[in-house]
Every structure is written in C-alpha cells, then in structure tokens.
Short mmCIF file of C-alpha atoms (C1' of nucleotides) in Angstrom, two decimals:
data_model
loop_
_atom_site.label_atom_id
_atom_site.label_comp_id
_atom_site.label_asym_id
_atom_site.label_seq_id
_atom_site.Cartn_x
_atom_site.Cartn_y
_atom_site.Cartn_z
CA UNK A 70 7.04 13.27 -19.15
CA UNK A 71 8.56 10.73 -17.62
CA UNK A 72 11.91 10.17 -16.43
CA UNK A 73 12.31 6.70 -15.22
CA UNK A 74 13.77 7.39 -11.81
CA UNK A 75 11.44 10.26 -10.90
CA UNK A 76 7.99 8.59 -10.55
CA UNK A 77 6.52 8.87 -7.14
CA UNK A 78 5.51 5.62 -5.64
CA UNK A 79 2.17 6.71 -4.79
CA UNK A 80 1.46 7.49 -8.35
CA UNK A 81 2.53 4.04 -9.43
CA UNK A 82 0.14 2.62 -7.01
CA UNK A 83 -2.74 4.82 -8.35
CA UNK A 84 -2.22 3.93 -11.93
CA UNK A 85 -3.74 0.40 -11.84
CA UNK A 86 -6.81 2.10 -10.39
CA UNK A 87 -6.84 4.30 -13.40
CA UNK A 88 -6.76 1.44 -15.69
CA UNK A 89 -9.60 -0.24 -14.03
CA UNK A 90 -11.84 2.84 -14.06
CA UNK A 91 -10.95 3.40 -17.72
CA UNK A 92 -11.64 -0.03 -18.84
CA UNK A 93 -14.96 0.37 -17.20
CA UNK A 94 -15.56 3.48 -19.07
CA UNK A 95 -14.43 1.86 -22.39
CA UNK A 96 -17.18 -0.75 -22.12
CA UNK A 97 -19.89 2.17 -22.02
CA UNK A 98 -18.70 2.93 -25.48
CA UNK A 99 -17.10 6.25 -24.67
CA UNK A 100 -14.03 7.50 -26.83
CA UNK A 101 -12.55 9.90 -24.25
CA UNK A 102 -12.30 10.61 -20.56
CA UNK A 103 -11.33 13.67 -18.57
CA UNK A 104 -9.55 13.83 -15.36
CA UNK A 105 -12.61 15.09 -13.77
CA UNK A 106 -14.58 11.70 -14.72
CA UNK A 107 -11.75 9.69 -13.29
CA UNK A 108 -11.36 11.69 -10.14
CA UNK A 109 -15.18 11.66 -9.56
CA UNK A 110 -15.05 7.90 -9.72
CA UNK A 111 -11.95 7.32 -7.35
CA UNK A 112 -12.50 10.48 -5.14
CA UNK A 113 -9.27 11.99 -5.94
CA UNK A 114 -8.21 15.50 -6.89
CA UNK A 115 -8.40 16.07 -10.73
CA UNK A 116 -4.97 17.76 -10.78
CA UNK A 117 -3.42 14.95 -8.92
CA UNK A 118 -4.93 12.55 -11.60
CA UNK A 119 -3.58 15.00 -14.35
CA UNK A 120 -0.16 14.95 -13.00
CA UNK A 121 -0.18 11.12 -12.49
CA UNK A 122 -1.12 10.59 -16.10
CA UNK A 123 1.49 12.98 -17.31
CA UNK A 124 4.19 10.54 -16.37
CA UNK A 125 2.95 8.11 -18.91
CA UNK A 126 3.48 10.70 -21.74
CA UNK A 127 -0.03 11.16 -22.66
CA UNK A 128 -1.58 14.45 -23.75
CA UNK A 129 -4.91 15.72 -23.38
CA UNK A 130 -7.21 18.00 -25.10
CA UNK A 131 -8.69 20.99 -23.27
CA UNK A 132 -12.48 20.70 -22.70
CA UNK A 133 -12.40 17.08 -23.96
CA UNK A 134 -9.92 15.01 -22.00
CA UNK A 135 -7.93 12.12 -23.11
CA UNK A 136 -8.46 9.62 -26.04
CA UNK A 137 -9.51 6.63 -23.95
CA UNK A 138 -7.82 3.81 -25.98
CA UNK A 139 -4.40 5.86 -26.17
CA UNK A 140 -4.62 6.60 -22.46
CA UNK A 141 -5.12 2.90 -21.42
CA UNK A 142 -2.33 2.06 -23.64
CA UNK A 143 -0.02 4.53 -22.36
CA UNK A 144 -0.49 3.60 -18.92
CA UNK A 145 -0.12 -0.11 -19.70
CA UNK A 146 3.17 0.56 -21.77
CA UNK A 147 4.45 2.69 -18.84
CA UNK A 148 3.98 -0.07 -16.45
CA UNK A 149 5.27 -2.60 -18.91
CA UNK A 150 2.02 -4.34 -18.78
CA UNK A 151 1.86 -4.51 -22.56
CA UNK A 152 4.63 -7.11 -22.49
CA UNK A 153 4.73 -10.46 -21.31
CA UNK A 154 6.84 -11.32 -18.30
CA UNK A 155 7.23 -15.09 -17.57
CA UNK A 156 6.66 -15.88 -13.97
CA UNK A 157 6.77 -18.91 -11.56
CA UNK A 158 4.80 -19.24 -8.43
CA UNK A 159 6.57 -20.96 -5.60
CA UNK A 160 4.27 -22.32 -2.75
CA UNK A 161 1.13 -23.95 -3.84
CA UNK A 162 -1.00 -23.64 -0.73
CA UNK A 163 -4.42 -21.87 -0.48
CA UNK A 164 -3.22 -18.55 -1.72
CA UNK A 165 -0.99 -20.13 -4.38
CA UNK A 166 -3.68 -22.11 -5.78
CA UNK A 167 -5.93 -19.01 -5.91
CA UNK A 168 -3.42 -17.08 -7.83
CA UNK A 169 -2.96 -20.09 -10.26
CA UNK A 170 -6.55 -20.08 -10.76
CA UNK A 171 -6.66 -16.52 -11.49
CA UNK A 172 -6.42 -16.50 -15.31
CA UNK A 173 -6.11 -12.70 -15.99
CA UNK A 174 -2.62 -11.86 -14.98
CA UNK A 175 -2.23 -11.55 -18.75
CA UNK A 176 -3.82 -8.28 -18.49
CA UNK A 177 -1.02 -7.17 -16.05
CA UNK A 178 1.97 -8.35 -18.29
CA UNK A 179 2.41 -11.46 -16.09
CA UNK A 180 2.16 -14.94 -17.31
CA UNK A 181 2.59 -17.78 -14.78
CA UNK A 182 4.29 -20.58 -16.62
CA UNK A 183 5.35 -23.00 -13.86
CA UNK A 184 4.57 -23.57 -10.10
CA UNK A 185 6.59 -25.25 -7.59
CA UNK A 186 6.32 -26.80 -4.03
CA UNK A 187 8.28 -29.08 -1.90
CA UNK A 188 5.04 -31.11 -0.74
CA UNK A 189 4.70 -34.37 -2.32
CA UNK A 190 1.06 -34.11 -2.10
CA UNK A 191 0.90 -31.33 -4.72
CA UNK A 192 4.14 -32.00 -6.69
CA UNK A 193 3.15 -33.51 -10.11
CA UNK A 194 -0.45 -32.17 -9.85
CA UNK A 195 -2.21 -30.08 -12.28
CA UNK A 196 -3.73 -26.98 -10.64
CA UNK A 197 -5.93 -24.70 -13.04
CA UNK A 198 -3.66 -25.90 -15.92
CA UNK A 199 -0.58 -25.37 -14.23
CA UNK A 200 1.92 -28.34 -13.60
CA UNK A 201 3.29 -28.23 -10.00
CA UNK A 202 6.93 -29.23 -10.11
CA UNK A 203 9.38 -29.87 -7.16
CA UNK A 204 11.29 -26.97 -6.13
CA UNK A 205 14.52 -28.73 -7.07
CA UNK A 206 13.49 -28.43 -10.78
CA UNK A 207 13.32 -24.60 -10.32
CA UNK A 208 16.67 -23.81 -11.98
CA UNK A 209 16.36 -25.89 -15.04
CA UNK A 210 12.75 -24.75 -15.65
CA UNK A 211 13.42 -21.05 -14.82
CA UNK A 212 16.22 -21.18 -17.56
CA UNK A 213 14.06 -23.17 -20.08
CA UNK A 214 11.21 -20.93 -19.94
CA UNK A 215 13.18 -17.70 -19.47
CA UNK A 216 11.46 -16.86 -16.10
CA UNK A 217 12.09 -13.39 -14.91
CA UNK A 218 9.77 -13.04 -12.11
CA UNK A 219 8.93 -15.25 -8.93
CA UNK A 220 5.58 -14.97 -7.21
CA UNK A 221 6.47 -16.26 -3.48
CA UNK A 222 3.37 -17.72 -1.78
CA UNK A 223 4.99 -20.01 0.69
CA UNK A 224 4.27 -19.88 4.48
CA UNK A 225 6.58 -17.30 6.17
CA UNK A 226 8.99 -19.96 7.41
CA UNK A 227 9.79 -21.20 4.11
CA UNK A 228 9.96 -17.76 2.33
CA UNK A 229 13.62 -17.06 2.85
CA UNK A 230 14.74 -20.47 1.58
CA UNK A 231 12.31 -20.27 -1.39
CA UNK A 232 13.50 -16.64 -2.29
CA UNK A 233 17.12 -17.90 -1.99
CA UNK A 234 16.16 -20.70 -4.53
CA UNK A 235 14.67 -18.08 -6.81
CA UNK A 236 17.58 -16.13 -7.04
CA UNK A 237 19.89 -19.08 -7.54
CA UNK A 238 17.78 -19.83 -10.42
CA UNK A 239 18.51 -16.45 -11.80
CA UNK A 240 15.13 -14.80 -11.05
CA UNK A 241 15.75 -10.95 -10.71
CA UNK A 242 12.20 -9.95 -9.35
CA UNK A 243 10.05 -11.15 -6.65
CA UNK A 244 6.67 -10.56 -5.67
CA UNK A 245 6.37 -11.61 -2.01
CA UNK A 246 3.19 -12.49 -0.59
CA UNK A 247 4.80 -13.94 2.68
CA UNK A 248 4.63 -11.78 5.64
CA UNK A 249 8.38 -11.74 5.99
CA UNK A 250 11.43 -9.91 5.25
CA UNK A 251 13.51 -11.34 2.49
CA UNK A 252 17.23 -10.93 2.80
CA UNK A 253 18.51 -10.71 -0.80
CA UNK A 254 21.33 -9.04 -2.72
CA UNK A 255 20.60 -5.30 -3.77
CA UNK A 256 20.18 -6.44 -7.38
CA UNK A 257 17.20 -8.34 -6.69
CA UNK A 258 13.91 -6.45 -6.78
CA UNK A 259 11.52 -7.24 -4.00
CA UNK A 260 7.96 -5.92 -3.57
CA UNK A 261 5.76 -7.05 -0.89
CA UNK A 262 2.14 -7.64 -1.49
CA UNK A 263 1.44 -6.32 1.88
CA UNK A 264 -1.95 -7.98 2.58
CA UNK A 265 -2.27 -6.81 6.15
CA UNK A 266 -1.19 -3.33 5.62
CA UNK A 267 -4.75 -2.54 4.20
CA UNK A 268 -6.16 -4.62 7.19
CA UNK A 269 -4.36 -2.45 9.63
CA UNK A 270 -5.60 0.72 8.28
CA UNK A 271 -9.27 -0.86 8.13
CA UNK A 272 -9.09 -2.19 11.70
CA UNK A 273 -7.67 1.27 12.99
CA UNK A 274 -10.71 3.16 11.31
CA UNK A 275 -13.09 0.69 12.91
CA UNK A 276 -12.10 1.67 16.30
CA UNK A 277 -12.07 5.50 16.63
CA UNK A 278 -11.77 6.73 12.97
CA UNK A 279 -8.39 7.63 11.88
CA UNK A 280 -8.97 10.97 9.92
CA UNK A 281 -12.09 12.43 11.34
CA UNK A 282 -14.00 14.36 8.61
CA UNK A 283 -14.76 17.55 10.68
CA UNK A 284 -12.22 19.39 8.43
CA UNK A 285 -12.39 20.74 4.90
CA UNK A 286 -11.63 17.24 4.19
CA UNK A 287 -8.16 16.86 2.40
CA UNK A 288 -9.85 14.58 -0.03
CA UNK A 289 -9.04 11.40 1.90
CA UNK A 290 -6.94 9.18 -0.29
CA UNK A 291 -7.19 5.76 0.20
CA UNK A 292 -5.29 4.81 -2.81
CA UNK A 293 -8.19 3.70 -4.80
CA UNK A 294 -9.36 0.14 -6.04
CA UNK A 295 -7.27 -2.12 -7.91
CA UNK A 296 -6.56 -5.54 -7.58
CA UNK A 297 -7.86 -8.70 -9.04
CA UNK A 298 -11.36 -9.94 -8.98
CA UNK A 299 -11.21 -13.46 -7.99
CA UNK A 300 -12.60 -14.76 -11.08
CA UNK A 301 -15.97 -15.57 -12.03
CA UNK B 64 0.24 9.81 22.16
CA UNK B 65 -1.96 7.98 19.91
CA UNK B 66 -4.42 10.46 19.31
CA UNK B 67 -6.86 8.65 16.84
CA UNK B 68 -6.98 11.24 14.22
CA UNK B 69 -3.21 11.87 13.93
CA UNK B 70 -1.90 8.62 12.85
CA UNK B 71 -0.08 8.80 9.50
CA UNK B 72 -1.44 6.21 7.20
CA UNK B 73 2.06 5.19 6.30
CA UNK B 74 2.71 4.27 10.02
CA UNK B 75 -0.54 2.25 10.03
CA UNK B 76 0.86 0.19 6.99
CA UNK B 77 4.16 -0.42 8.66
CA UNK B 78 2.86 -1.56 11.97
CA UNK B 79 1.97 -5.04 10.56
CA UNK B 80 5.54 -5.44 9.45
CA UNK B 81 6.70 -4.66 12.94
CA UNK B 82 4.50 -7.26 14.39
CA UNK B 83 5.86 -9.86 12.06
CA UNK B 84 9.29 -9.07 12.84
CA UNK B 85 8.58 -9.02 16.50
CA UNK B 86 7.09 -12.32 16.62
CA UNK B 87 10.08 -13.84 14.98
CA UNK B 88 12.35 -12.14 17.47
CA UNK B 89 10.05 -13.40 20.17
CA UNK B 90 10.66 -17.11 19.04
CA UNK B 91 14.26 -16.66 19.59
CA UNK B 92 13.62 -16.28 23.08
CA UNK B 93 14.48 -12.62 23.61
CA UNK B 94 12.95 -10.16 26.06
CA UNK B 95 13.40 -6.87 24.46
CA UNK B 96 14.15 -5.23 21.05
CA UNK B 97 15.48 -2.00 19.93
CA UNK B 98 14.42 0.08 17.10
CA UNK B 99 17.88 -0.55 15.88
CA UNK B 100 17.17 -4.32 15.80
CA UNK B 101 13.71 -3.61 13.90
CA UNK B 102 15.15 -0.95 11.41
CA UNK B 103 18.08 -3.27 10.44
CA UNK B 104 15.50 -6.21 9.55
CA UNK B 105 13.32 -3.86 7.63
CA UNK B 106 15.63 -1.39 6.36
CA UNK B 107 14.10 1.58 7.65
CA UNK B 108 15.23 4.37 9.60
CA UNK B 109 15.62 3.94 13.44
CA UNK B 110 13.88 7.19 14.30
CA UNK B 111 11.16 6.40 12.04
CA UNK B 112 10.36 3.17 13.45
CA UNK B 113 10.81 4.92 16.93
CA UNK B 114 8.07 7.34 15.82
CA UNK B 115 5.75 4.80 14.45
CA UNK B 116 5.85 2.82 17.88
CA UNK B 117 5.28 5.84 19.88
CA UNK B 118 1.80 6.12 18.51
CA UNK B 119 0.88 2.96 20.14
CA UNK B 120 1.96 4.54 23.74
CA UNK B 121 4.75 2.13 24.39
CA UNK B 122 7.76 3.49 26.04
CA UNK B 123 11.25 2.21 25.69
CA UNK B 124 14.48 2.26 27.81
CA UNK B 125 17.77 3.77 26.45
CA UNK B 126 20.23 1.30 25.79
CA UNK B 127 17.99 -1.49 26.09
CA UNK B 128 14.87 -0.99 23.82
CA UNK B 129 11.33 -2.07 24.40
CA UNK B 130 10.09 -4.92 26.22
CA UNK B 131 9.12 -7.43 23.44
CA UNK B 132 5.85 -8.82 24.92
CA UNK B 133 4.50 -5.30 25.90
CA UNK B 134 5.36 -3.98 22.52
CA UNK B 135 3.69 -6.75 20.56
CA UNK B 136 0.47 -6.30 22.77
CA UNK B 137 0.63 -2.55 22.44
CA UNK B 138 0.74 -2.69 18.71
CA UNK B 139 -1.82 -5.33 18.51
CA UNK B 140 -4.15 -3.40 21.01
CA UNK B 141 -3.45 -0.26 18.82
CA UNK B 142 -4.71 -1.90 15.74
CA UNK B 143 -7.52 -3.51 17.54
CA UNK B 144 -6.05 -6.87 16.73
CA UNK B 145 -6.57 -8.13 20.25
CA UNK B 146 -10.28 -8.13 20.07
CA UNK B 147 -12.32 -10.18 17.72
CA UNK B 148 -14.31 -8.89 14.85
CA UNK B 149 -16.87 -10.79 13.32
CA UNK B 150 -16.68 -10.84 9.61
CA UNK B 151 -18.26 -12.32 6.44
CA UNK B 152 -16.82 -13.07 3.12
CA UNK B 153 -18.79 -12.48 0.01
CA UNK B 154 -17.72 -14.12 -3.16
CA UNK B 155 -16.48 -17.70 -2.80
CA UNK B 156 -14.33 -17.75 -5.95
CA UNK B 157 -10.60 -18.66 -6.09
CA UNK B 158 -9.47 -15.87 -3.81
CA UNK B 159 -12.61 -16.30 -1.51
CA UNK B 160 -11.80 -19.80 -1.00
CA UNK B 161 -8.07 -19.01 -0.33
CA UNK B 162 -9.07 -16.44 2.28
CA UNK B 163 -11.61 -18.89 3.82
CA UNK B 164 -8.72 -21.59 4.09
CA UNK B 165 -6.46 -19.27 5.66
CA UNK B 166 -7.08 -19.81 9.33
CA UNK B 167 -5.00 -17.37 11.09
CA UNK B 168 -7.13 -14.23 10.68
CA UNK B 169 -7.46 -14.65 14.46
CA UNK B 170 -4.15 -13.16 14.89
CA UNK B 171 -5.32 -10.17 13.22
CA UNK B 172 -8.61 -9.73 14.93
CA UNK B 173 -10.83 -11.07 12.45
CA UNK B 174 -12.85 -14.03 12.54
CA UNK B 175 -14.80 -15.21 9.39
CA UNK B 176 -18.21 -16.69 10.69
CA UNK B 177 -19.89 -16.88 7.28
CA UNK B 178 -19.55 -16.98 3.57
CA UNK B 179 -21.85 -15.88 0.91
CA UNK B 180 -22.28 -16.24 -2.87
CA UNK B 181 -25.00 -16.48 -5.56
CA UNK B 182 -23.74 -19.43 -7.33
CA UNK B 183 -25.78 -22.59 -6.70
CA UNK B 184 -22.59 -24.60 -7.17
CA UNK B 185 -20.98 -23.40 -4.00
CA UNK B 186 -24.07 -22.35 -1.86
CA UNK B 187 -24.55 -24.84 0.68
CA UNK B 188 -21.07 -26.17 0.49
CA UNK B 189 -18.66 -26.31 3.06
CA UNK B 190 -15.29 -24.71 2.43
CA UNK B 191 -12.61 -25.06 5.01
CA UNK B 192 -15.38 -25.39 7.74
CA UNK B 193 -17.11 -22.27 6.56
CA UNK B 194 -20.72 -22.78 5.33
CA UNK B 195 -21.60 -21.00 2.21
CA UNK B 196 -24.98 -19.28 2.20
CA UNK B 197 -26.96 -17.52 -0.48
CA UNK B 198 -26.56 -13.90 -0.45
CA UNK B 199 -30.03 -13.35 0.20
CA UNK B 200 -29.40 -14.90 3.70
CA UNK B 201 -26.89 -12.01 4.64
CA UNK B 202 -29.14 -9.58 6.49
CA UNK B 203 -30.55 -12.40 8.59
CA UNK B 204 -27.24 -14.06 9.51
CA UNK B 205 -25.30 -10.70 9.68
CA UNK B 206 -27.57 -9.69 12.53
CA UNK B 207 -27.50 -13.17 14.15
CA UNK B 208 -23.85 -13.25 14.23
CA UNK B 209 -23.14 -9.59 14.88
CA UNK B 210 -21.08 -9.26 11.73
CA UNK B 211 -19.34 -5.89 11.74
CA UNK B 212 -16.99 -6.45 8.73
CA UNK B 213 -17.40 -7.54 5.14
CA UNK B 214 -14.64 -9.18 3.08
CA UNK B 215 -15.52 -8.58 -0.61
CA UNK B 216 -14.10 -11.12 -3.05
CA UNK B 217 -16.66 -11.17 -5.92
CA UNK B 218 -15.55 -10.39 -9.30
CA UNK B 219 -15.37 -6.53 -10.18
CA UNK B 220 -18.78 -6.88 -11.82
CA UNK B 221 -20.58 -7.92 -8.95
CA UNK B 222 -18.58 -5.74 -6.30
CA UNK B 223 -21.21 -2.83 -6.16
CA UNK B 224 -24.26 -4.98 -5.72
CA UNK B 225 -22.41 -7.00 -3.17
CA UNK B 226 -21.42 -4.13 -1.18
CA UNK B 227 -24.74 -2.70 -1.28
CA UNK B 228 -25.98 -6.00 0.10
CA UNK B 229 -23.56 -5.65 3.04
CA UNK B 230 -24.57 -2.17 3.84
CA UNK B 231 -28.13 -3.07 3.86
CA UNK B 232 -27.20 -5.85 6.30
CA UNK B 233 -25.68 -3.36 8.70
CA UNK B 234 -22.04 -3.86 7.97
CA UNK B 235 -20.05 -0.78 8.54
CA UNK B 236 -16.62 -1.79 7.37
CA UNK B 237 -15.63 -3.40 4.05
CA UNK B 238 -12.38 -4.95 3.02
CA UNK B 239 -12.64 -4.75 -0.78
CA UNK B 240 -10.50 -7.00 -2.79
CA UNK B 241 -12.33 -6.36 -5.97
CA UNK B 242 -10.70 -3.95 -8.43
CA UNK B 243 -13.42 -1.54 -8.21
CA UNK B 244 -14.13 1.78 -6.25
CA UNK B 245 -17.23 1.21 -4.23
CA UNK B 246 -19.76 3.84 -4.01
CA UNK B 247 -21.13 4.00 -0.57
CA UNK B 248 -22.12 6.51 2.14
CA UNK B 249 -19.61 8.29 4.12
CA UNK B 250 -20.28 6.36 7.32
CA UNK B 251 -19.07 3.08 5.61
CA UNK B 252 -15.37 2.36 6.02
CA UNK B 253 -13.96 1.04 2.94
CA UNK B 254 -10.34 -0.32 2.42
CA UNK B 255 -9.10 -1.43 -0.88
CA UNK B 256 -6.70 -4.44 -0.60
CA UNK B 257 -4.77 -3.17 -3.47
CA UNK B 258 -2.97 -6.18 -4.86
CA UNK B 259 -2.11 -4.72 -8.25
CA UNK B 260 -0.65 -1.52 -6.69
CA UNK B 261 2.41 -3.55 -5.60
CA UNK B 262 2.51 -5.21 -8.98
CA UNK B 263 2.67 -1.88 -10.62
CA UNK B 264 5.71 -0.91 -8.46
CA UNK B 265 7.44 -4.05 -9.02
CA UNK B 266 6.77 -3.88 -13.04
CA UNK B 267 8.00 -0.53 -13.17
CA UNK B 268 11.25 -1.26 -11.48
CA UNK B 269 11.85 -4.19 -13.76
CA UNK B 270 12.04 -1.91 -16.84
CA UNK B 271 14.11 0.96 -15.93
CA UNK B 272 14.01 0.93 -12.23
CA UNK B 273 12.32 3.85 -10.09
CA UNK B 274 14.37 6.47 -8.32
CA UNK B 275 16.73 5.14 -5.75
CA UNK B 276 14.27 5.51 -3.09
CA UNK B 277 14.49 3.64 0.34
CA UNK B 278 11.41 1.35 -0.18
CA UNK B 279 9.67 0.40 2.73
CA UNK B 280 9.01 -2.87 1.62
CA UNK B 281 12.01 -5.29 1.25
CA UNK B 282 11.38 -7.42 4.35
CA UNK B 283 13.98 -9.73 5.54
CA UNK B 284 14.49 -11.60 8.71
CA UNK B 285 17.22 -13.05 10.51
CA UNK B 286 17.21 -16.45 11.50
CA UNK B 287 14.61 -18.84 12.83
CA UNK B 288 11.63 -20.07 11.26
CA UNK B 289 7.91 -20.20 12.08
CA UNK B 290 4.45 -19.35 11.91
CA UNK B 291 2.29 -16.78 10.17
CA UNK B 292 1.78 -16.89 6.37
CA UNK B 293 -0.34 -17.82 3.65
CA UNK B 294 -0.65 -21.20 4.75
CA UNK B 295 0.96 -24.14 2.46
"C1'" DA C 131 -18.55 34.42 -35.56
"C1'" DT C 132 -18.44 35.35 -30.38
"C1'" DC C 133 -19.03 33.79 -26.08
"C1'" DA C 134 -19.47 30.69 -22.13
"C1'" DT C 135 -17.45 26.64 -20.20
"C1'" DA C 136 -14.98 22.70 -19.27
"C1'" DT C 137 -10.53 21.13 -19.16
"C1'" DC C 138 -5.66 20.81 -19.59
"C1'" DG C 139 -0.88 21.81 -17.99
"C1'" DA C 140 2.54 24.24 -15.60
"C1'" DG C 141 3.71 26.55 -11.68
"C1'" DT C 142 3.39 27.53 -6.80
"C1'" DA C 143 1.71 27.01 -2.20
"C1'" DA C 144 0.61 23.96 1.42
"C1'" DT C 145 0.88 19.76 4.09
"C1'" DA C 146 2.63 15.36 5.11
"C1'" DA C 147 6.27 12.29 6.03
"C1'" DA C 148 10.99 11.05 6.26
"C1'" DT C 149 15.35 12.02 7.94
"C1'" DC C 150 18.61 14.38 10.94
"C1'" DT C 151 20.34 16.27 15.43
"C1'" DC C 152 21.22 16.13 19.96
"C1'" DG C 153 20.56 15.98 24.87
"C1'" DA C 154 19.11 12.41 28.41
"C1'" DT C 155 19.25 7.84 30.21
"C1'" DT C 156 20.58 3.22 31.09
"C1'" DT C 157 23.99 -0.43 30.90
"C1'" DT C 158 28.39 -2.40 30.39
"C1'" DT C 159 33.39 -2.02 30.83
"C1'" DG C 160 37.74 -0.74 32.84
"C1'" DC D 71 33.03 4.39 40.40
"C1'" DA D 72 33.93 6.74 36.17
"C1'" DA D 73 33.83 6.49 31.24
"C1'" DA D 74 32.14 4.61 27.06
"C1'" DA D 75 28.50 2.86 24.12
"C1'" DA D 76 23.89 2.15 22.84
"C1'" DT D 77 19.33 3.93 22.63
"C1'" DC D 78 15.43 6.56 23.51
"C1'" DG D 79 12.68 10.68 22.44
"C1'" DA D 80 11.53 15.49 21.48
"C1'" DG D 81 12.26 18.68 18.14
"C1'" DA D 82 14.20 20.88 14.01
"C1'" DT D 83 15.17 20.12 8.99
"C1'" DT D 84 14.60 18.43 4.60
"C1'" DT D 85 12.12 16.16 1.25
"C1'" DA D 86 7.93 14.30 -1.08
"C1'" DT D 87 3.32 14.63 -1.90
"C1'" DT D 88 -0.80 16.75 -2.39
"C1'" DA D 89 -3.83 20.75 -3.26
"C1'" DC D 90 -4.40 25.17 -5.15
"C1'" DT D 91 -4.08 28.92 -8.85
"C1'" DC D 92 -4.23 30.59 -13.18
"C1'" DG D 93 -3.49 31.12 -18.23
"C1'" DA D 94 -4.38 28.81 -22.59
"C1'" DT D 95 -7.34 25.98 -25.64
"C1'" DA D 96 -10.77 23.22 -27.65
"C1'" DT D 97 -15.73 22.80 -28.03
"C1'" DG D 98 -20.75 23.81 -28.08
"C1'" DA D 99 -24.11 27.28 -27.84
"C1'" DT D 100 -26.18 31.40 -29.30
#
DNA sequence: ATCATATCGAGTAATAAATCTCGATTTTTG
DNA sequence: CAAAAATCGAGATTTATTACTCGATATGAT
C-alpha cells in the first residue's frame, strides 16, 4: 500500500474523480463497485484505477470489486478529507465570494472560518455567513481559530503580499487561485488552482485537435471530472 | 515544430504560466527574456521551458533569449488566444456568477456572449452585463451568436442534461466545471476544470508530504505588480 | 460440485515526460 | 581582437507513468 512519499501526482489528481463517481454509485443503492465500473465511467484503464486505489490501502475481492462504503472512506482518509482543516480566504472578489458561497467544502475536509480583504467596501460585511475581516486582523484570527490553510483569491497584483501575510500569520499551506508565482519559504506548501491550464488544453484542441484519434487510441486521459458544482 | 498532434499535455498546462510570467516581465520594460529567467520564476528546468517554447515555433538567440513581445504573441497564437471564441455559460450559481463577473477572458481568447439557467429567479436578470436566458433559448441564441464553446457551471446533478443541451445547440467544446464526467460523442471536446485535483494534492502534502518531487506549480514572481487575476 | 466468467493484484513492457550533455552562437569584457 | 560567459537547441539518458499480461480467486450458473 501506500508509502507517503511515493504517490504519483497524477494518481492524486484522479482520486477526487473516483470519489465523485463512487458517491453517485452509492446513491444508486449499490454495495460494491469494480474498477471496470469506474473505468467505464471515467474512460480510464481499469488497471490504472486499480493501481491508484491500491495506494489507499483498500483491498478488493475478485469477481466482486470493492466494498463501496469502505472504498469511499479509504480514499477520503488517504486524502485527509475525513478530517477538518480550518481555512481562511483572502480576497473577497468575484471568485472569493463564489467560494464562500460554496458550502460543501466540508466534504473535502476544508472549513472556511474567516475571510479577509483590504477593501473597506467588503470589510465588515457578511458574505454567505462568513464575516469579512480586514487583512490586518489575520494574525490574531488565524491563531484564535487555528487556521492551517489559506485560500488565495486576490488579484494577481496583491497575491504576493497576501501570501506573505498568510505566512506571517503561521499558515503553512496555500491554495492559490491567483495566476501568479508565490515566493515563499520551502516549508510552505503551495498548490496552484491553475484555472487556465485546462483552458489552454481546450483551446488547443479546438484548433487542430491535439491528439488525433487515428491510432489504437492510448485511452486519452483527461484526468477526469472533479471539482465543485457551483451550488444549487 | 508545433505539429498539432505531438504537443504534450503537460506542456500545454505550463504555457499559461509562461504567459503570466512574461506579462509581468513585460511591465518591467524589458525587451527579451531567457529561459533561465522563466525557469527561475517558476522553478522549472530551463531546458524544459526551452522545449515547451519550441512548440510554439519561436526561436531564441544564444546569450540573449527570446524577444519578449514575439514570445508572448507566439504562445497566445499557439493556444488560439489571439482569436475570439464566442462562449456561453450554463448554470448561473455562485461560480457561474463569478465567472461572468470576471471580465478578462478576452485575454484568453474567450468572450462570454450569453448565460443560461433554468431558475426563474435568475432568468431575465443581468449579471455583470450578461443577460441570463432560459436554457430553452440556447439553440436559437447559440446559432445567432455563433457560439462555439460552452462553460458548464451547473450543479453536478444538472451537468449531463445541460451538456446535452449544448451539444444539441451545436456547441463543439465544453469547459466543464461540474464534478461529473460527461457522456458525449467523440466529436465533442470536453475539458474538465479540475478544481479538486489541486486540493487533493494540497491535502495530501499537508499530511505526510508527497515525494520530494519538483512540482511544476509553485509560482512566484519577482517585482512589479499588475493585472490579470481573479478580480477583486 | 464443477465450470465459466469477471475481477483482483502483482509483475512486466511500453510510452511519455523530465533531465542531462554538449556543441554552436552571440554578447560582453579585457 | 581574443577570451569568457550566457544561452540556445538538438539529441541522449533517465525517470515517471501508463498499458499490458497473467495467475489466482470469488461468484453464479449448470
């Protein structure tokens, strides 16, 4: 199973897709799934799914598959999504408001406990049940609420400064939605939401298709679907 | 170079990062950049950057680098971001509103010309200068405005139906923000926005850190300030 | 009970991507 | 004007990831 430092990143990116599929299957009332089921849904190779799942430590039964409930739990535990991480959001613009309004981060182990901005027009406001504080209050509030993660949704021009503020407030992990490189110490974990990466692939395919299909198609892998539904 | 069907997807995903860096550098008034400059900013290998750039057809000069303006244009042209694609957005929830309010898609070759939903509460409204139509009007409006791309921001439960509507309206490319795999014909280009993929990587790193892999993400930029970004 | 079948899981092969090496070229420096 | 330094670009090497193969095993059908 699953030594921490040997999990391929592509695997990590696919795991959320599996969770989404599995939850859908769960709603159909089924008790188990096979990798064939999953791979059919996501158009992946079954053995790849099997290998990915093996990292979580789950064990399946030949001819049957995996116990559905256990499998979901195994993946969520593997990703740490069964535990709650306190997060703050910095940058209450359009995207920030959207994320504040998205009230299902709990499923992903994240709970936004505070929001920050510098704009007096939003500071003090209540956005989808979250109070917006001035960025100057970050250190105190981060400590008070034990905030471990920062969600960075400022414009690019403010991103570096805001990330600096986060680090000074003791935050160790940043989910960066700004299209900007952050310059931070090596002990800070930064992950880029990379919105435009997928647009680039799409754009490129639109003109002149990237990978032509005239081939024993190496099962084109667009690391499947996952992400958030914007709320009903 | 730049044979359509031989561009690695990782390369495509990195190209937008290069653009962001280059535009920053441009604002510093510089005329050229080297791959060393870029790789320093993005913490990538210089030869990898060089290989990526070579797909766009740009040619550099030893000891100098690439002409900045030409390079930006080459990448944007390569991605088709120098031409305007008409897009519609389906699903005017939190995320949909955020994307409608983000008025810089033009830089990425995309122009949202209409929005759709089924909810009477938003149909007919004007969101950030975009009129929201009922989904039933999609075929007519798609044709009238020559809409080629669909941005799918419905909840997961509505995603398949909405994608079906798009296809019936003649849309050939879908940027899918819903956490669902779409079941569409092979001629429809679908790209999943993958929000939770990055969260999975981040979560995993927070507990027990992944292999010491050079991650292509941690962006950071030198000086300056400026544009692009998820809007305040 | 026996057989056929679907599926797991481990191992191996093939493919794709990242990294390294090195000669060539341009600019700057002495 | 020659030498040094930086960087390009092609190709080779290494590493990572995906795809394939096959023996084992649980289930359902005959």
